[in-house]
Coordinates of N, CA, C and O in Angstrom, one line a residue:
X1 N 41.6 -51.9 -73.4 CA 41.7 -51.9 -72.3 C 42.6 -51.8 -71.6 O 43.1 -51.6 -71.1
X2 N 41.9 -51.2 -69.6 CA 42.5 -51.0 -68.8 C 43.8 -51.6 -68.6 O 43.6 -53.3 -68.0
X3 N 45.0 -51.4 -68.0 CA 45.6 -52.0 -67.4 C 46.1 -51.6 -65.9 O 46.5 -50.7 -66.1
X4 N 46.1 -52.5 -65.2 CA 45.8 -52.3 -64.3 C 48.0 -53.1 -63.4 O 47.0 -54.1 -63.8
X5 N 48.2 -51.9 -62.7 CA 49.9 -52.3 -62.2 C 49.7 -51.4 -60.6 O 49.6 -50.8 -60.1
X6 N 50.5 -52.7 -59.4 CA 50.4 -52.9 -58.1 C 51.9 -51.0 -58.3 O 52.9 -52.1 -59.0
X7 N 52.3 -50.8 -57.4 CA 53.1 -49.8 -57.6 C 54.3 -50.7 -56.3 O 55.6 -50.3 -56.1
X8 N 53.9 -52.0 -55.2 CA 54.9 -52.3 -55.1 C 55.8 -53.5 -54.8 O 55.8 -54.3 -54.0
X9 N 54.3 -54.9 -55.9 CA 54.6 -56.1 -55.8 C 54.0 -56.1 -57.7 O 54.1 -55.2 -58.1
X10 N 54.5 -57.3 -58.4 CA 54.1 -57.9 -59.1 C 52.8 -58.0 -59.6 O 52.5 -58.5 -61.1
X11 N 51.7 -57.7 -58.9 CA 49.9 -57.7 -59.6 C 50.3 -57.0 -60.3 O 49.9 -55.9 -60.3
X12 N 49.2 -58.2 -61.5 CA 48.9 -57.1 -62.0 C 47.5 -57.6 -63.0 O 47.0 -58.6 -62.4
X13 N 46.2 -56.6 -63.0 CA 44.8 -56.8 -63.2 C 44.6 -56.0 -64.9 O 45.0 -55.1 -65.0
X14 N 43.2 -56.1 -64.8 CA 42.8 -55.6 -66.4 C 41.5 -55.3 -66.0 O 40.2 -54.2 -66.4
X15 N 40.7 -56.0 -64.5 CA 39.6 -55.5 -63.8 C 40.4 -54.5 -62.5 O 40.8 -54.6 -61.7
X16 N 39.0 -53.1 -62.7 CA 39.2 -52.4 -61.7 C 38.5 -52.9 -60.0 O 39.3 -52.6 -59.5
X17 N 37.8 -53.3 -60.3 CA 37.6 -53.9 -58.7 C 38.7 -55.3 -58.4 O 38.5 -54.9 -56.7
X18 N 38.9 -56.0 -59.1 CA 39.7 -56.9 -59.2 C 41.0 -55.9 -58.7 O 42.0 -56.3 -57.2
X19 N 42.0 -54.9 -58.4 CA 42.8 -53.6 -58.1 C 42.9 -53.1 -57.0 O 43.4 -53.1 -56.3
X20 N 41.2 -53.2 -56.7 CA 40.9 -52.2 -55.9 C 41.1 -53.0 -54.2 O 41.1 -53.3 -53.4
X21 N 40.7 -54.2 -55.0 CA 40.5 -55.8 -53.4 C 41.6 -55.5 -53.3 O 41.6 -56.4 -52.5
X22 N 43.0 -55.7 -54.2 CA 44.1 -55.7 -53.8 C 44.8 -54.2 -52.7 O 45.3 -55.2 -52.3
X23 N 44.4 -54.1 -53.8 CA 44.7 -52.6 -52.6 C 44.3 -53.0 -51.6 O 45.1 -52.7 -50.4
X24 N 42.9 -52.7 -51.5 CA 42.0 -53.3 -49.8 C 43.0 -54.4 -48.8 O 43.3 -54.6 -47.9
X25 N 43.0 -55.0 -49.5 CA 44.0 -56.8 -49.3 C 45.2 -55.8 -48.5 O 45.8 -56.8 -47.0
X26 N 46.2 -55.3 -49.5 CA 47.3 -55.7 -49.1 C 47.8 -54.5 -48.9 O 49.4 -54.4 -48.1
X27 N 47.4 -53.0 -49.0 CA 47.5 -52.1 -48.3 C 48.7 -51.0 -49.8 O 48.9 -50.4 -49.3
X28 N 48.8 -51.8 -50.6 CA 49.0 -51.4 -52.3 C 48.7 -50.9 -52.4 O 47.1 -50.7 -52.3
X29 N 49.5 -50.1 -54.0 CA 48.8 -48.6 -54.0 C 48.7 -49.0 -55.6 O 49.9 -49.8 -56.2
X30 N 47.5 -49.8 -56.3 CA 47.5 -49.6 -57.9 C 47.3 -49.0 -59.0 O 46.3 -48.3 -58.5
X31 N 48.0 -48.7 -59.9 CA 47.9 -47.9 -60.3 C 47.6 -48.0 -62.3 O 48.0 -49.1 -62.8
X32 N 46.5 -47.1 -63.0 CA 46.1 -47.5 -64.6 C 47.1 -46.9 -65.2 O 47.7 -45.8 -65.1
X33 N 47.6 -48.6 -66.0 CA 48.9 -48.3 -67.1 C 48.3 -48.2 -68.2 O 46.8 -48.1 -69.0
X34 N 49.1 -48.0 -69.4 CA 48.7 -47.6 -71.2 C 48.1 -46.4 -71.3 O 47.4 -46.8 -72.0
X35 N 47.5 -45.0 -70.4 CA 46.7 -43.9 -71.1 C 45.9 -44.7 -70.1 O 44.7 -43.7 -71.1
X36 N 45.3 -45.3 -70.5 CA 43.8 -46.1 -69.5 C 43.6 -45.9 -68.1 O 44.6 -46.2 -67.1
X37 N 42.7 -45.2 -67.8 CA 42.7 -44.8 -66.1 C 40.8 -44.8 -66.2 O 40.4 -45.2 -67.0
X38 N 40.6 -44.6 -64.7 CA 39.0 -44.8 -64.6 C 38.6 -43.9 -64.7 O 39.3 -42.8 -65.4
X39 N 37.0 -43.7 -65.6 CA 36.6 -43.3 -65.7 C 36.4 -41.8 -64.7 O 36.5 -42.0 -63.7
X40 N 36.4 -40.8 -65.0 CA 36.1 -40.4 -64.5 C 37.2 -38.5 -64.8 O 37.4 -37.8 -64.3
X41 N 37.5 -38.8 -66.5 CA 38.6 -37.5 -66.5 C 39.6 -37.8 -66.1 O 40.6 -38.6 -65.4
X42 N 40.7 -36.5 -65.9 CA 41.4 -36.5 -65.9 C 42.0 -36.3 -63.9 O 43.4 -36.5 -64.2
X43 N 41.3 -36.5 -63.5 CA 41.1 -36.7 -62.0 C 40.8 -37.8 -61.8 O 41.0 -38.5 -60.4
X44 N 40.9 -39.3 -62.5 CA 40.5 -40.8 -61.8 C 41.4 -41.4 -61.6 O 41.4 -41.4 -60.9
X45 N 42.6 -40.8 -61.8 CA 43.9 -41.5 -61.4 C 44.6 -41.4 -60.1 O 44.6 -42.1 -58.9
X46 N 44.1 -39.7 -59.5 CA 43.9 -39.0 -58.4 C 43.1 -40.1 -57.8 O 43.3 -40.2 -56.3
X47 N 42.4 -40.3 -57.9 CA 40.8 -40.4 -56.8 C 41.4 -42.0 -56.8 O 41.6 -42.9 -55.6
X48 N 41.8 -42.9 -57.6 CA 42.0 -44.2 -57.6 C 43.1 -44.1 -56.0 O 43.6 -44.8 -56.0
X49 N 44.6 -42.8 -56.4 CA 45.6 -42.8 -55.3 C 44.5 -42.4 -54.1 O 45.5 -43.3 -52.8
X50 N 44.1 -41.9 -53.9 CA 43.3 -41.0 -52.9 C 42.1 -42.5 -52.2 O 42.6 -42.9 -50.7
X51 N 42.0 -43.1 -52.9 CA 41.3 -44.2 -52.7 C 42.3 -45.2 -51.7 O 42.1 -46.1 -50.9
X52 N 43.3 -45.6 -52.9 CA 44.4 -46.6 -52.3 C 44.8 -46.0 -50.9 O 45.4 -47.5 -50.4
X53 N 46.0 -44.7 -50.7 CA 45.8 -44.0 -49.3 C 44.6 -44.1 -48.5 O 45.3 -44.6 -47.0
X54 N 44.0 -43.9 -48.4 CA 42.7 -44.0 -47.4 C 42.6 -45.4 -47.0 O 42.3 -45.7 -45.8
X55 N 42.5 -46.4 -48.1 CA 42.7 -47.6 -47.5 C 44.0 -48.0 -46.6 O 44.0 -48.7 -46.0
X56 N 45.3 -47.5 -46.7 CA 46.0 -47.7 -46.5 C 46.2 -47.2 -44.5 O 46.7 -47.6 -44.4
X57 N 45.4 -46.0 -44.7 CA 45.3 -45.0 -43.6 C 44.7 -45.9 -42.6 O 44.4 -46.7 -42.2
X58 N 43.7 -46.7 -43.5 CA 43.0 -47.6 -42.5 C 43.1 -49.1 -42.1 O 43.3 -49.5 -41.4
X59 N 44.2 -49.6 -42.9 CA 44.8 -50.4 -43.1 C 45.9 -50.4 -41.8 O 45.8 -51.3 -40.7
X60 N 46.3 -49.1 -41.6 CA 47.6 -48.5 -40.4 C 46.9 -48.8 -39.2 O 47.2 -49.0 -38.4
X61 N 45.4 -47.8 -39.5 CA 45.2 -47.7 -38.4 C 44.0 -48.7 -38.0 O 44.3 -48.6 -36.4
X62 N 43.7 -49.7 -38.2 CA 43.8 -51.1 -37.5 C 44.7 -51.8 -37.1 O 44.7 -52.4 -35.9
X63 N 45.8 -52.0 -38.0 CA 47.0 -52.2 -36.9 C 47.4 -51.8 -36.0 O 47.5 -52.5 -34.7
X64 N 47.5 -50.3 -35.5 CA 47.5 -49.6 -34.5 C 46.9 -50.4 -33.6 O 47.6 -50.4 -32.4
X65 N 45.4 -50.1 -33.6 CA 44.4 -50.6 -32.6 C 45.1 -51.8 -32.1 O 44.3 -52.2 -31.3
X66 N 44.6 -52.9 -33.5 CA 45.0 -54.2 -33.0 C 46.5 -54.0 -31.5 O 46.2 -54.7 -31.1
X67 N 47.7 -53.2 -31.8 CA 48.3 -53.3 -31.5 C 48.4 -53.0 -30.0 O 48.5 -53.6 -29.2
X68 N 47.4 -51.7 -30.3 CA 47.4 -51.4 -28.8 C 46.6 -52.0 -28.0 O 47.0 -52.7 -26.6
X69 N 45.4 -52.6 -28.6 CA 45.0 -53.6 -27.5 C 45.5 -55.1 -27.0 O 45.1 -55.1 -26.4
X70 N 46.6 -55.1 -27.5 CA 47.0 -56.0 -27.5 C 48.1 -56.3 -26.2 O 48.3 -56.9 -25.3
X71 N 48.5 -54.6 -26.3 CA 49.4 -54.5 -25.2 C 48.9 -54.3 -24.2 O 49.1 -54.8 -22.4
X72 N 46.8 -53.5 -23.7 CA 45.6 -53.1 -23.2 C 46.2 -55.1 -22.3 O 45.4 -55.0 -21.3
X73 N 45.7 -55.6 -22.9 CA 45.4 -57.3 -22.6 C 46.4 -57.9 -21.5 O 46.0 -58.3 -20.7
X74 N 48.2 -57.6 -22.5 CA 48.8 -58.3 -21.5 C 48.6 -57.6 -20.0 O 49.0 -58.2 -18.7
X75 N 48.3 -55.9 -20.4 CA 48.8 -55.3 -19.3 C 47.8 -55.6 -18.1 O 47.7 -56.0 -16.9
X76 N 45.9 -55.9 -18.5 CA 45.2 -56.6 -18.1 C 45.6 -57.9 -17.2 O 45.2 -58.1 -16.2
X77 N 46.1 -58.5 -18.2 CA 46.5 -60.1 -17.7 C 47.9 -60.1 -16.6 O 47.9 -60.4 -15.7
X78 N 48.7 -59.4 -16.6 CA 49.5 -59.1 -15.8 C 49.3 -58.5 -14.1 O 49.6 -58.3 -13.3
X79 N 48.1 -57.4 -14.3 CA 47.4 -56.9 -13.1 C 46.0 -57.6 -12.6 O 46.3 -58.1 -11.4
X80 N 46.2 -58.7 -13.2 CA 45.1 -59.6 -13.0 C 45.8 -61.1 -12.1 O 45.0 -61.2 -10.7
X81 N 46.9 -61.2 -12.2 CA 48.0 -61.9 -11.3 C 48.4 -61.0 -10.3 O 48.5 -61.7 -9.2
X82 N 48.4 -59.8 -10.0 CA 49.1 -59.2 -8.6 C 47.8 -59.3 -8.4 O 48.1 -59.4 -7.2
X83 N 46.5 -59.0 -9.1 CA 45.3 -59.0 -7.9 C 44.9 -60.4 -7.2 O 45.1 -60.5 -5.9
X84 N 45.7 -61.6 -8.3 CA 45.6 -62.7 -7.4 C 46.5 -63.4 -6.0 O 46.5 -63.1 -4.6
X85 N 47.4 -62.9 -6.7 CA 48.9 -62.4 -5.6 C 48.3 -62.0 -4.1 O 48.9 -61.9 -3.0
X86 N 48.0 -60.4 -4.4 CA 47.6 -59.9 -3.3 C 46.0 -60.7 -2.8 O 46.4 -60.9 -0.8
X87 N 45.6 -61.2 -3.0 CA 44.6 -61.9 -2.6 C 45.3 -63.0 -1.9 O 44.3 -63.2 -0.6
X88 N 45.9 -63.5 -2.6 CA 46.1 -65.1 -1.4 C 46.9 -64.6 -0.5 O 47.0 -64.7 0.7
X89 N 48.0 -63.5 -0.6 CA 48.1 -62.8 0.8 C 47.7 -62.2 1.8 O 48.0 -62.5 2.6
X90 N 46.6 -61.8 1.4 CA 46.0 -61.3 2.3 C 44.9 -62.3 2.9 O 44.8 -62.7 4.5
X91 N 44.8 -63.2 2.3 CA 44.1 -65.0 3.1 C 45.0 -64.9 3.9 O 44.6 -65.6 5.5
X92 N 46.3 -65.2 4.4 CA 47.2 -65.7 4.7 C 47.5 -64.8 5.6 O 47.9 -65.6 7.1
X93 N 47.4 -63.5 5.8 CA 47.7 -63.1 7.0 C 46.2 -63.1 7.4 O 46.0 -63.1 9.0
X94 N 44.8 -62.8 7.4 CA 43.9 -63.7 7.6 C 44.0 -64.5 8.9 O 44.0 -64.4 10.2
X95 N 44.6 -65.6 7.8 CA 44.9 -67.0 8.8 C 46.0 -66.8 10.1 O 45.3 -67.5 11.4
X96 N 46.8 -65.5 9.7 CA 48.1 -65.5 10.8 C 46.9 -64.7 11.9 O 47.7 -64.8 13.2
X97 N 46.1 -63.4 11.6 CA 45.5 -63.1 12.5 C 44.9 -63.8 13.3 O 45.0 -63.5 14.3
X98 N 43.9 -64.7 12.7 CA 43.2 -65.8 13.1 C 44.0 -67.0 14.9 O 43.5 -66.8 15.7
X99 N 45.4 -66.9 14.1 CA 46.0 -68.2 14.7 C 46.4 -66.6 16.5 O 46.8 -67.3 17.1
X100 N 47.0 -66.1 15.8 CA 47.7 -64.7 17.3 C 46.5 -64.3 17.6 O 46.3 -64.3 19.0
X101 N 45.7 -64.0 17.4 CA 44.1 -64.2 18.7 C 43.5 -65.3 19.2 O 43.7 -64.9 20.5
X102 N 44.2 -65.7 18.5 CA 43.5 -68.0 19.9 C 44.9 -67.3 20.8 O 44.5 -68.4 21.7
X103 N 45.6 -67.1 19.9 CA 47.0 -67.7 21.0 C 46.7 -66.8 22.3 O 46.7 -66.8 23.4
X104 N 46.6 -65.4 21.9 CA 46.2 -63.7 22.8 C 45.2 -64.7 23.6 O 45.4 -64.5 24.9
X105 N 44.2 -64.9 23.4 CA 42.8 -65.0 23.9 C 43.4 -66.3 24.8 O 43.0 -66.2 26.3
X106 N 44.0 -67.3 24.2 CA 45.3 -69.0 25.6 C 45.9 -68.1 26.3 O 45.9 -68.8 27.7
X107 N 46.6 -67.4 26.3 CA 47.8 -66.4 27.3 C 46.8 -65.2 28.2 O 47.4 -65.4 29.6
X108 N 45.7 -64.8 28.0 CA 44.8 -63.8 28.1 C 44.8 -64.9 29.7 O 44.1 -64.6 31.2
X109 N 43.4 -66.0 28.9 CA 43.0 -66.6 30.2 C 44.2 -67.5 30.8 O 43.4 -67.6 31.9
X110 N 45.2 -67.9 30.6 CA 46.0 -68.2 31.2 C 46.3 -67.6 32.6 O 46.9 -67.9 34.0
X111 N 47.2 -66.0 32.0 CA 46.8 -65.1 33.3 C 45.6 -64.3 34.4 O 46.1 -64.2 35.3
X112 N 44.9 -64.5 33.2 CA 43.5 -64.1 34.2 C 43.9 -65.3 35.8 O 43.6 -65.1 36.8
X113 N 44.1 -66.9 34.8 CA 43.7 -68.1 36.0 C 44.8 -67.9 37.6 O 44.3 -67.6 38.4
X114 N 46.5 -67.7 36.9 CA 47.5 -67.4 37.5 C 46.9 -65.5 38.8 O 47.4 -66.0 39.6
X115 N 46.2 -64.9 38.4 CA 46.1 -64.0 38.7 C 44.7 -63.8 39.9 O 44.9 -63.6 41.5
X116 N 43.9 -65.7 39.9 CA 42.9 -65.1 40.6 C 43.6 -66.1 42.0 O 45.3 -66.7 41.8
X117 N 42.7 -66.5 42.7 CA 42.9 -67.0 44.2 C 43.6 -67.9 44.0 O 44.3 -68.6 44.9
X118 N 42.0 -69.2 43.4 CA 43.2 -70.0 43.2 C 44.4 -70.4 42.5 O 45.3 -71.4 42.8
X119 N 44.5 -69.9 41.6 CA 45.9 -69.7 40.3 C 47.2 -69.1 41.4 O 47.9 -70.3 41.3
X120 N 47.1 -68.3 42.2 CA 48.2 -67.9 42.9 C 48.4 -68.7 44.0 O 50.0 -68.6 44.6
X121 N 47.7 -69.2 44.8 CA 47.5 -70.3 45.9 C 48.7 -71.6 45.0 O 49.4 -72.1 46.0
X122 N 47.8 -71.7 43.6 CA 48.3 -73.6 43.7 C 50.0 -72.5 43.1 O 50.6 -73.5 43.1
X123 N 49.9 -71.7 42.3 CA 52.0 -71.1 42.1 C 52.2 -70.9 43.3 O 53.7 -71.2 43.3
X124 N 51.8 -70.2 44.5 CA 53.0 -70.0 45.6 C 53.2 -71.6 46.7 O 54.5 -72.0 47.1
X125 N 52.4 -72.5 46.3 CA 52.3 -73.6 46.6 C 53.5 -75.0 46.1 O 54.6 -75.3 46.5
X126 N 53.3 -74.5 44.5 CA 54.7 -75.2 43.7 C 56.1 -74.5 44.0 O 56.8 -75.6 44.1
X127 N 56.4 -73.4 44.4 CA 57.2 -72.8 45.1 C 57.9 -72.9 46.4 O 58.6 -72.6 47.0
X128 N 57.0 -73.3 47.3 CA 57.2 -73.9 49.2 C 58.4 -75.2 48.7 O 58.5 -76.0 48.1
X129 N 58.9 -74.7 49.8 CA 59.9 -76.3 49.7 C 59.9 -77.1 51.4 O 59.6 -77.0 51.7

């Protein structure tokens, strides 16, 4: 009977399907032992190694993509926080602008009054001795 041994840990199995499942789950490579190999002639062991290598490559690729996704997600959250801060600052500036405009209008009205005949008369009378 064929016996499969993991090259990275102590896993052993007599069934090819279980050995392949172990390879897919862990990324380890299982090799046929005791002269027995998978059906397919002298290239059978090479096929197992190639399949296991492809599994390792796929697992590594998934890991890199997950890592990159996490990095992009953190960057997105950071930009979201900056965006919210800028919106808050802009809202504060709009309020200050509105207050300044109202104060400017009030001062303009007072200035217009003081330039008018009535305002000028009252101002001059307040300086009479």
